[in-house]
PDB file of C-alpha atoms in Angstrom:
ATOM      1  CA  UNK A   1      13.482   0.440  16.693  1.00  0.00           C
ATOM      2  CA  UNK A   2      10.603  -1.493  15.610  1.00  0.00           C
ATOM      3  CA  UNK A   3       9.405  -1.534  11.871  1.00  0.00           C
ATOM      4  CA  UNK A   4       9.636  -3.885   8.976  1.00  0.00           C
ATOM      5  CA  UNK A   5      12.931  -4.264   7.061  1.00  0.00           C
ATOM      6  CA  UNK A   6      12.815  -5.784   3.492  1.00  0.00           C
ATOM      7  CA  UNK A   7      16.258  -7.032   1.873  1.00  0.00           C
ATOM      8  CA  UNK A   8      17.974  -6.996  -0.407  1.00  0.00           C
ATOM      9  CA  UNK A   9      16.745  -3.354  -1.695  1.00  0.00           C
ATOM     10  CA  UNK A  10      17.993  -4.219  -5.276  1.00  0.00           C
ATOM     11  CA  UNK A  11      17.772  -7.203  -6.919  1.00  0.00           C
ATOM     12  CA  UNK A  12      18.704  -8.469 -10.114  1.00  0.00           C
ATOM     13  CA  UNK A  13      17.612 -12.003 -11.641  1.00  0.00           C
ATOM     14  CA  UNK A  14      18.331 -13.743 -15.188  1.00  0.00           C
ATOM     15  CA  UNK A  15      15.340 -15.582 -16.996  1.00  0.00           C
ATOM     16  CA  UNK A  16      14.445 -18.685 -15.820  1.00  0.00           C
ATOM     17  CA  UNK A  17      15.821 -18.375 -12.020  1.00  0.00           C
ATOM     18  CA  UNK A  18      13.803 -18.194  -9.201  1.00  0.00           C
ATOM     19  CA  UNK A  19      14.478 -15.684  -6.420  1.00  0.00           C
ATOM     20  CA  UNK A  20      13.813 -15.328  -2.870  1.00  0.00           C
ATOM     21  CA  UNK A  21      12.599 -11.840  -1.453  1.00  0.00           C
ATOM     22  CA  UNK A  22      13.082 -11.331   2.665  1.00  0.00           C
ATOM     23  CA  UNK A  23       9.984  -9.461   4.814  1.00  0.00           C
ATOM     24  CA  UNK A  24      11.346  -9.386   8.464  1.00  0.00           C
ATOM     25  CA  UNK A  25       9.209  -7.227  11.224  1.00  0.00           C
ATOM     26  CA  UNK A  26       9.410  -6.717  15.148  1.00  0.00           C
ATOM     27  CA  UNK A  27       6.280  -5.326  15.662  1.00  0.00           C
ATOM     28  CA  UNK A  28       4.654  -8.220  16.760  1.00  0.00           C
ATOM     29  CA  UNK A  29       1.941  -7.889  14.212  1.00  0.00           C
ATOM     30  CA  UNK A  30       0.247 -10.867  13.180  1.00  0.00           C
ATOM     31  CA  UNK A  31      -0.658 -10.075   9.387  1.00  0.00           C
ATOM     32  CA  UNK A  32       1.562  -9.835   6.739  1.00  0.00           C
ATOM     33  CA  UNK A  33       1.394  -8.981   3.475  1.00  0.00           C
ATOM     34  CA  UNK A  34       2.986  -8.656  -0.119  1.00  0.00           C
ATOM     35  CA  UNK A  35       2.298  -6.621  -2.924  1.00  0.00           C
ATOM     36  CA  UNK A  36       3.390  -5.495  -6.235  1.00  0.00           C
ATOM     37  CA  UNK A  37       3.849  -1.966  -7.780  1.00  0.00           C
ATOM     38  CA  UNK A  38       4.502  -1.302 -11.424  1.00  0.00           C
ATOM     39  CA  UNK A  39       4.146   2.180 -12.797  1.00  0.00           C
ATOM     40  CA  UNK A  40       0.816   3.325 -12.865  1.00  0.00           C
ATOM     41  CA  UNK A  41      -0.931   0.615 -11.477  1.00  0.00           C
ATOM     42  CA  UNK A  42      -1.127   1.132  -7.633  1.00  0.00           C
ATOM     43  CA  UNK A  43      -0.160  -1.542  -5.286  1.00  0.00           C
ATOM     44  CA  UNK A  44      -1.837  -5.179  -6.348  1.00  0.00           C
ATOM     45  CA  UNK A  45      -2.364  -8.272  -3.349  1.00  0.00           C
ATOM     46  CA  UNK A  46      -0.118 -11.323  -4.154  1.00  0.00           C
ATOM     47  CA  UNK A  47      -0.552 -12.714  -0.845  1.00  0.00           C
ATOM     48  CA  UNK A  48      -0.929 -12.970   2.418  1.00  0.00           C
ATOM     49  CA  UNK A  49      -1.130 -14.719   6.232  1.00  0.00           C
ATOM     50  CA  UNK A  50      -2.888 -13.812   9.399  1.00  0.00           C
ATOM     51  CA  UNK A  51      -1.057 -16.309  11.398  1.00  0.00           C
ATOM     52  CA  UNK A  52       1.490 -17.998  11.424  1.00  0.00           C
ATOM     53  CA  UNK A  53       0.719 -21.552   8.838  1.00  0.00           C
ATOM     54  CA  UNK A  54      -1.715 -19.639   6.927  1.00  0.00           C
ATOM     55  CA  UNK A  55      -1.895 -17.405   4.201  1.00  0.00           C
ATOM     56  CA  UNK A  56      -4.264 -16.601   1.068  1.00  0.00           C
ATOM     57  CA  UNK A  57      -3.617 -15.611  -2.469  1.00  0.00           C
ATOM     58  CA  UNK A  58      -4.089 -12.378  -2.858  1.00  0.00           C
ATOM     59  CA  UNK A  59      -5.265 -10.841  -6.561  1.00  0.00           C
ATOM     60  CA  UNK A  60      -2.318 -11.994  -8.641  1.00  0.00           C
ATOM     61  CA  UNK A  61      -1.028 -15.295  -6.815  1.00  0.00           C
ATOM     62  CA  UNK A  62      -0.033 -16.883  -9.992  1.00  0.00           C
ATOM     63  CA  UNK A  63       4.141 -17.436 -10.412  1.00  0.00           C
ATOM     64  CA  UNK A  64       4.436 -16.790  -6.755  1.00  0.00           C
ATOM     65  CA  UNK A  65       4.826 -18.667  -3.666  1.00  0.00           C
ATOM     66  CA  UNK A  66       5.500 -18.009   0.171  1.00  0.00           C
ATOM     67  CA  UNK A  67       5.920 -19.535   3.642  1.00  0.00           C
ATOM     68  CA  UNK A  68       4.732 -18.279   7.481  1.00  0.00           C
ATOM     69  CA  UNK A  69       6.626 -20.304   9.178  1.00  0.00           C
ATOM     70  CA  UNK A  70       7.270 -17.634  11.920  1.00  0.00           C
ATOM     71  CA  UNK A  71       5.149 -14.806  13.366  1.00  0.00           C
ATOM     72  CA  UNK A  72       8.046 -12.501  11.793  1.00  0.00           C
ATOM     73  CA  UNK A  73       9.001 -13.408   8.635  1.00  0.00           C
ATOM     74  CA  UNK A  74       7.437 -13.808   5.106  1.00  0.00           C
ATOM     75  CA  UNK A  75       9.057 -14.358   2.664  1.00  0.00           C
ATOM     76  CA  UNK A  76       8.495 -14.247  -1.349  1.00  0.00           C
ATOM     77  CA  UNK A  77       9.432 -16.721  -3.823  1.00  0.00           C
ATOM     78  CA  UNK A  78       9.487 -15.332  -7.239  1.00  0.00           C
ATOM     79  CA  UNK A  79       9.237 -18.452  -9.310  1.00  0.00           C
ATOM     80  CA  UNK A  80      10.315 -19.057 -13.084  1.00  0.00           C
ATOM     81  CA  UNK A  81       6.850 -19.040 -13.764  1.00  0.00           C
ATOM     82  CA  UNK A  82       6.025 -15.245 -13.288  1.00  0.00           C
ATOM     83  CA  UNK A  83       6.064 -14.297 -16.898  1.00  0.00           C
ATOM     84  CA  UNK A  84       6.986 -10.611 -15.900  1.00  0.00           C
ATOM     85  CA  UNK A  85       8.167 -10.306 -12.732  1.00  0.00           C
ATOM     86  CA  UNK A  86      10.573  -7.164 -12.910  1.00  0.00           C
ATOM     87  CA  UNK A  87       8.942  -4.674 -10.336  1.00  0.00           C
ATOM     88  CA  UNK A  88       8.825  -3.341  -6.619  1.00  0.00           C
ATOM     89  CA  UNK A  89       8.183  -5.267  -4.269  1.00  0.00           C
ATOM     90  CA  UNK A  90       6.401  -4.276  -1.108  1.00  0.00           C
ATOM     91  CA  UNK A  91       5.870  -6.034   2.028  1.00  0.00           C
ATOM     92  CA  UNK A  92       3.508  -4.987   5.108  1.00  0.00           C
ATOM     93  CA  UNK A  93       2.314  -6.043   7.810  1.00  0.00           C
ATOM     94  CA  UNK A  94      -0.682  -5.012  10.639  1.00  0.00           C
ATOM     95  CA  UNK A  95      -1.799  -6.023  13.908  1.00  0.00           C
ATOM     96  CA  UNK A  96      -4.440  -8.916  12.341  1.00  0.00           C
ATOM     97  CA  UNK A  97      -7.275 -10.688  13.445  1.00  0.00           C
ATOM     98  CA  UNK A  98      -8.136  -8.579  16.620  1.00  0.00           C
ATOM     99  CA  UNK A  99      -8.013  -5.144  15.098  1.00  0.00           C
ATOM    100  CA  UNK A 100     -10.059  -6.015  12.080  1.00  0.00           C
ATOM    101  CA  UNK A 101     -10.517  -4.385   8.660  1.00  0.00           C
ATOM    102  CA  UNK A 102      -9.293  -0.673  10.558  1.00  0.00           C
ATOM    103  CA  UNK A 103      -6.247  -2.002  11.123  1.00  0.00           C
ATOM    104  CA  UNK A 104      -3.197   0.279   9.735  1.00  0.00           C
ATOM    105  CA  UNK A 105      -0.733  -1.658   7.518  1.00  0.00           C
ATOM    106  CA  UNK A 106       2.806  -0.803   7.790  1.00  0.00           C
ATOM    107  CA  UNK A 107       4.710  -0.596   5.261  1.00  0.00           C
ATOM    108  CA  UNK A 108       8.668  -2.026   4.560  1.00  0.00           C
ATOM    109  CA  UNK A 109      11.165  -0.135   2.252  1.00  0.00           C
ATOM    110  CA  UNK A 110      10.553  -2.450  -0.601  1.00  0.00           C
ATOM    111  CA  UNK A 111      12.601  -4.628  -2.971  1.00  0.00           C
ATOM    112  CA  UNK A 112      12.968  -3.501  -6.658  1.00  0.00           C
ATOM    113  CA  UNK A 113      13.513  -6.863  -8.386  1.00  0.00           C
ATOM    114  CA  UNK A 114      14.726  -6.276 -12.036  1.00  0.00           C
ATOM    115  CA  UNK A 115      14.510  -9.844 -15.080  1.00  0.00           C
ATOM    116  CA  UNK A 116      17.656  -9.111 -16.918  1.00  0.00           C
TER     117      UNK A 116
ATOM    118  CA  UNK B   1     -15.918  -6.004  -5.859  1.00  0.00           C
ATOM    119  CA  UNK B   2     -14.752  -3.375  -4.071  1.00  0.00           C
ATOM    120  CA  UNK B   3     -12.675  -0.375  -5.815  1.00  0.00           C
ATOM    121  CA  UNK B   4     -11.142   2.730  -5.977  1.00  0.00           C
ATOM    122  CA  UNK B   5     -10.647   5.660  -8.479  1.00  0.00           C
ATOM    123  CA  UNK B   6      -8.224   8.274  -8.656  1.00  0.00           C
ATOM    124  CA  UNK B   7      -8.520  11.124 -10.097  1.00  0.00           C
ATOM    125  CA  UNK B   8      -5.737  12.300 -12.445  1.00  0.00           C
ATOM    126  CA  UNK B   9      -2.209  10.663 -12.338  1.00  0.00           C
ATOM    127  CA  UNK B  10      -0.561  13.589 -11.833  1.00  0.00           C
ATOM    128  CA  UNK B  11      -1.467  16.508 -10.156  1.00  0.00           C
ATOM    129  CA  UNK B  12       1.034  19.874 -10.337  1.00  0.00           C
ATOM    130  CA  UNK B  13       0.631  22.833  -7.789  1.00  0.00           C
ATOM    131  CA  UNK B  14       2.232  25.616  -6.996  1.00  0.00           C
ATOM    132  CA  UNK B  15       4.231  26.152  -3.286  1.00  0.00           C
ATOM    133  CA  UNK B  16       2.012  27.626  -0.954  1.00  0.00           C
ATOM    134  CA  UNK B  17      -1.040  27.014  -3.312  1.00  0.00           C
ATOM    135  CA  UNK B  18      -4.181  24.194  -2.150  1.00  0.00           C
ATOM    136  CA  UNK B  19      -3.547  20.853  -2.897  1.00  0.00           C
ATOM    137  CA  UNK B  20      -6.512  18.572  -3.664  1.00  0.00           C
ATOM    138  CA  UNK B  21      -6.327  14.630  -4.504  1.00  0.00           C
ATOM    139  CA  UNK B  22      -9.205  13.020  -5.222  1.00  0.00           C
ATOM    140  CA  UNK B  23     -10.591   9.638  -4.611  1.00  0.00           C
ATOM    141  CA  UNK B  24     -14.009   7.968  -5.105  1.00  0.00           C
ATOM    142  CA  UNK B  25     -14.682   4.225  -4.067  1.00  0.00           C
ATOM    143  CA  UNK B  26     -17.498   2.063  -5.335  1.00  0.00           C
ATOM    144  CA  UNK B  27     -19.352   0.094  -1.775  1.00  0.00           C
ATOM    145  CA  UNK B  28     -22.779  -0.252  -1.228  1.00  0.00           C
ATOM    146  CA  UNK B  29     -21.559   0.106   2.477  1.00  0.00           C
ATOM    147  CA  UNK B  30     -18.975   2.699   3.799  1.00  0.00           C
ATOM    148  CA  UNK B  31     -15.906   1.052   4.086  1.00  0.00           C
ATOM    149  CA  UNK B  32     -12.500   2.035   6.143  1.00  0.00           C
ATOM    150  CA  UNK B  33     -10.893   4.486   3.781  1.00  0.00           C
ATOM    151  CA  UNK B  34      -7.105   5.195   4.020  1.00  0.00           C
ATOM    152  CA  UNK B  35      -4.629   7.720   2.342  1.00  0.00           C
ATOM    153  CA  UNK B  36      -0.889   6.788   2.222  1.00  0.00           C
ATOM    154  CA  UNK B  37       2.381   8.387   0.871  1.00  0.00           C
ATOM    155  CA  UNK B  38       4.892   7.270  -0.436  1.00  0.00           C
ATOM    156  CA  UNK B  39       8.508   8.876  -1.367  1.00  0.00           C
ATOM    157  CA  UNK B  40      10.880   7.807  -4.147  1.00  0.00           C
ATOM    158  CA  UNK B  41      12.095   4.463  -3.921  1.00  0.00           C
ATOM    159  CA  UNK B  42      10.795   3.986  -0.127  1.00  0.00           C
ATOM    160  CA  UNK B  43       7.540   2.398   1.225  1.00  0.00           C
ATOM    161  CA  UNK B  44       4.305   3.823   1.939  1.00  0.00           C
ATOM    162  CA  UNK B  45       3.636   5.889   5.379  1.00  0.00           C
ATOM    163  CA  UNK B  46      -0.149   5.888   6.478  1.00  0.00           C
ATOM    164  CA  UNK B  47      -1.140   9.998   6.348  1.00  0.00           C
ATOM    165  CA  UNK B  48      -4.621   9.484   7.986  1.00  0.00           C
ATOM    166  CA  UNK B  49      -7.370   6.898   8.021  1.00  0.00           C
ATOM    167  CA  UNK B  50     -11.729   7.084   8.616  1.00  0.00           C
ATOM    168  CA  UNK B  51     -13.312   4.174  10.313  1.00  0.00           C
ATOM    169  CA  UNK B  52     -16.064   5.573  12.123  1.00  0.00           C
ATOM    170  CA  UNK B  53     -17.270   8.589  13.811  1.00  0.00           C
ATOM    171  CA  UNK B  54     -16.242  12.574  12.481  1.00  0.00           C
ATOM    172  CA  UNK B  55     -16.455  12.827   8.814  1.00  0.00           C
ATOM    173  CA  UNK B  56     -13.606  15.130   8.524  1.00  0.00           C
ATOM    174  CA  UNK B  57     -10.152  13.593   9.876  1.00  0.00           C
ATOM    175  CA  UNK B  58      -6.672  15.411  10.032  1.00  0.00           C
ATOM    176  CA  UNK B  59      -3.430  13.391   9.417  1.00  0.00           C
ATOM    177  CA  UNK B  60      -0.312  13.990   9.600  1.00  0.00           C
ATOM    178  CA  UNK B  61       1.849  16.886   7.571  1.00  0.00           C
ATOM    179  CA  UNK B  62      -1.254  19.322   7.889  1.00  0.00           C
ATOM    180  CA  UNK B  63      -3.315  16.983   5.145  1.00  0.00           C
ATOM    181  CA  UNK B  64      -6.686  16.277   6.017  1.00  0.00           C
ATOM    182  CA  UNK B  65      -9.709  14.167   4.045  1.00  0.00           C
ATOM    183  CA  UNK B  66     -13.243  14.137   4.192  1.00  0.00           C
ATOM    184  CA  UNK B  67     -15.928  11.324   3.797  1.00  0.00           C
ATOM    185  CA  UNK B  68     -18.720  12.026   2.062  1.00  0.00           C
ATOM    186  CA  UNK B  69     -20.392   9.400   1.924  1.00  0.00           C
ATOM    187  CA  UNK B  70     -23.607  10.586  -0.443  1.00  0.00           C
ATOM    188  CA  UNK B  71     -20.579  11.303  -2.908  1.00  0.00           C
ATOM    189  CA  UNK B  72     -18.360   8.036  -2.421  1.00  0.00           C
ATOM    190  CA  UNK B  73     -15.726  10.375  -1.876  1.00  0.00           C
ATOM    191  CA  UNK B  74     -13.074  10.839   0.488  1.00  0.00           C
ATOM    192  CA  UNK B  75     -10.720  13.741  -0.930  1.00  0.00           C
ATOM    193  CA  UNK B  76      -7.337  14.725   0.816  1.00  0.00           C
ATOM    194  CA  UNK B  77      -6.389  18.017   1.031  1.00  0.00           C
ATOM    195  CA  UNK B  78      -4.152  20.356   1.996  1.00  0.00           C
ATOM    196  CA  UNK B  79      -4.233  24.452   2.363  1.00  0.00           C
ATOM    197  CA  UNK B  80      -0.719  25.274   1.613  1.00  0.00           C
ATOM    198  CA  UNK B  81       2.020  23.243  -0.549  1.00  0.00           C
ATOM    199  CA  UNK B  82       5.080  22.494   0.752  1.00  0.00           C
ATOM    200  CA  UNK B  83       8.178  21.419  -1.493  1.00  0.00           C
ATOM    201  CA  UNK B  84       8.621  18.783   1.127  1.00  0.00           C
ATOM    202  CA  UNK B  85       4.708  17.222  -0.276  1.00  0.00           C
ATOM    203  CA  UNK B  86       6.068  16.053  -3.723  1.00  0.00           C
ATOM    204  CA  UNK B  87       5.226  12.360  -3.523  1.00  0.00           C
ATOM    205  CA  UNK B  88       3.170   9.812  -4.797  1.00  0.00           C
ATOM    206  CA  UNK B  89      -0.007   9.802  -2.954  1.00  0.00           C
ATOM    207  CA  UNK B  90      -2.478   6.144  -2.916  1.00  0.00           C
ATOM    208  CA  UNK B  91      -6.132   5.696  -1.290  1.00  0.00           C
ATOM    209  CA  UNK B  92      -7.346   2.383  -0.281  1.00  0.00           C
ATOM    210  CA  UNK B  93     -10.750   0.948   1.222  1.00  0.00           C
ATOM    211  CA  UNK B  94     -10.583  -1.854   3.046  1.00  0.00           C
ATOM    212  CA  UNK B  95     -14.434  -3.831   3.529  1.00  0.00           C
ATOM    213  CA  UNK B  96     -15.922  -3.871   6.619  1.00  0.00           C
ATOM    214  CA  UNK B  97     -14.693  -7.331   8.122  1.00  0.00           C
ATOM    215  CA  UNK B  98     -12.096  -8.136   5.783  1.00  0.00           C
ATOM    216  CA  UNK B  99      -8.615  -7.949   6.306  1.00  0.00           C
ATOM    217  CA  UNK B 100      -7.488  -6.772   2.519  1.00  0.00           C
ATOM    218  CA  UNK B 101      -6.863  -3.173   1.495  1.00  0.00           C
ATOM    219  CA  UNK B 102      -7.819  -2.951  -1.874  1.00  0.00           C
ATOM    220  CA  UNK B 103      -5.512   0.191  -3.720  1.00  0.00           C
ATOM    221  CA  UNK B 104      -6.109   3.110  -6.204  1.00  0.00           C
ATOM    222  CA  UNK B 105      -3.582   3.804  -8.748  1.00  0.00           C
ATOM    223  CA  UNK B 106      -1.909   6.503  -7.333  1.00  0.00           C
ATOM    224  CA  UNK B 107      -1.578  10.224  -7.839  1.00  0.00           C
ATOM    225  CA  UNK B 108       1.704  11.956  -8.491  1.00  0.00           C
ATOM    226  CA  UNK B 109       2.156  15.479  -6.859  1.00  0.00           C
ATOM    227  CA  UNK B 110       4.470  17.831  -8.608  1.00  0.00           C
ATOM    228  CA  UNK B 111       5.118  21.277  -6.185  1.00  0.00           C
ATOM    229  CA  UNK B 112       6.678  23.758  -8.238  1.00  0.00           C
ATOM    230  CA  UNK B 113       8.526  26.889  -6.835  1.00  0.00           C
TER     231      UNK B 113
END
C-alpha cells in the first residue's frame, strides 16, 4: 500500500535531549513536509524540501533541524533548543514541483512528542 | 501574507441536522482553497479541494464547499449529520505558485444523538 508512515507514534523526551522524528513515504512524491499542531492553533510550517538536498524553513524553523538525503525520507530533529517542543507532529508530503500550488498534500499518522 | 479564519472552534449539531463550517481567507487573488479532516490522534485526509473552474465542488463523505469569491469565503457543508462526521475539520489556501499551504485553526464538530 502506498502512503506515508511516521514512527514512533509516541514519544517521550527529558529536557535537554534532542530527538529524532522518522517521515518515510512510497508515493514517489517529491515534496515533503513537517508541521506542528498544538491545541487550538491549526497546523504551523517548520519545514520543508522539494527535492531531494533542499529544503526551506517553514514559519517556525527555530530549535529544529532536518535532512533530504533521499527522495523518501525526512526526517525531524527536535533539538535542545526548542524551548517547548511537547506537541504532534505531522509529516506530509505531495507530488512537488510539477503539480504546483494545487497539489494535494498527504498526510502521515503523526508523532505526539511529549518534554517530560 | 496570506491567511485564514475560522469561524468558531467548536461547532455542535444535531444527527441528521445541516452542518456548516466556515472559512474566510484574506488574498487579493483567489488562491487554491482546501478542506481537510482529521480524526483523533490520526493525520489529516483531504475532503475536497477548488483550483479552478465550478464554484461549487463535492468531496468526499457527502460534504461539499463553495467559493465565493466576492465574500472570501469558501464554506463546507453538509445536509445531514452523521455520528461518523465528529472530527476536527481545517481549511487551508495555498498561493497561486507557491508550494506552502498556509492553515486555519481548526473547527471541532460535536454530532449529538
Amino acid at each position: 500500500d502506498g502512503g506515508i508512515t511516521q514512527s514512533p507514534k509516541y514519544l517521550f523526551r527529558k529536557e535537554g535531549q534532542n530527538v529524532t522524528l522518522s517521515c518515510e513515504q512510497n508515493l514517489n512524491h517529491d515534496a515533503m513536509y513537517w508541521y506542528r499542531q498544538d491545541p487550538g492553533q491549526g497546523l504551523r510550517l517548520i519545514y520543508y524540501s522539494q527535492i531531494v538536498n533542499d529544503f526551506q524553513k517553514g514559519d517556525i524553523a527555530e530549535g529544529y533541524s532536518v535532512s533530504r538525503e533521499k527522495k523518501e525520507s525526512f526526517p525531524l530533529t527536535v533539538t535542545s533548543a526548542q524551548k517547548n517542543p511537547t506537541a504532534f507532529y505531522l509529516c506530509a508530503s505531495s507530488r512537488g514541483t510539477s503539480g504546483g500550488s494545487t497539489d494535494t498534500q498527504y498526510f502521515g499518522p503523526g508523532t505526539r512528542l511529549t518534554v517530560l | 501574507a496570506q491567511s485564514v479564519t475560522q469561524l468558531g472552534s467548536h461547532v455542535s449539531v444535531s444527527e441528521g441536522a445541516l452542518v456548516l463550517l466556515r472559512c474566510n481567507y484574506s488574498s487579493s487573488v483567489p488562491p487554491y482553497l482546501f478542506w481537510y479532516v482529521q480524526y483523533p490522534n490520526q493525520g489529516l485526509q483531504l475532503l475536497l479541494k477548488y483550483t479552478t473552474g465550478a464554484t461549487l465542488v463535492k468531496g468526499i463523505n457527502g460534504f461539499e464547499a463553495e467559493f465565493k469569491k466576492s465574500e472570501t469565503s469558501f464554506h463546507l457543508t453538509k445536509p445531514s449529520a452523521h455520528m461518523s462526521d465528529a472530527a476536527e475539520y481545517f481549511c487551508a489556501v495555498s498561493d497561486r505558485g507557491a508550494q506552502k499551504l498556509v492553515f486555519g485553526q481548526g473547527t471541532r464538530l460535536t454530532i449529538n444523538p
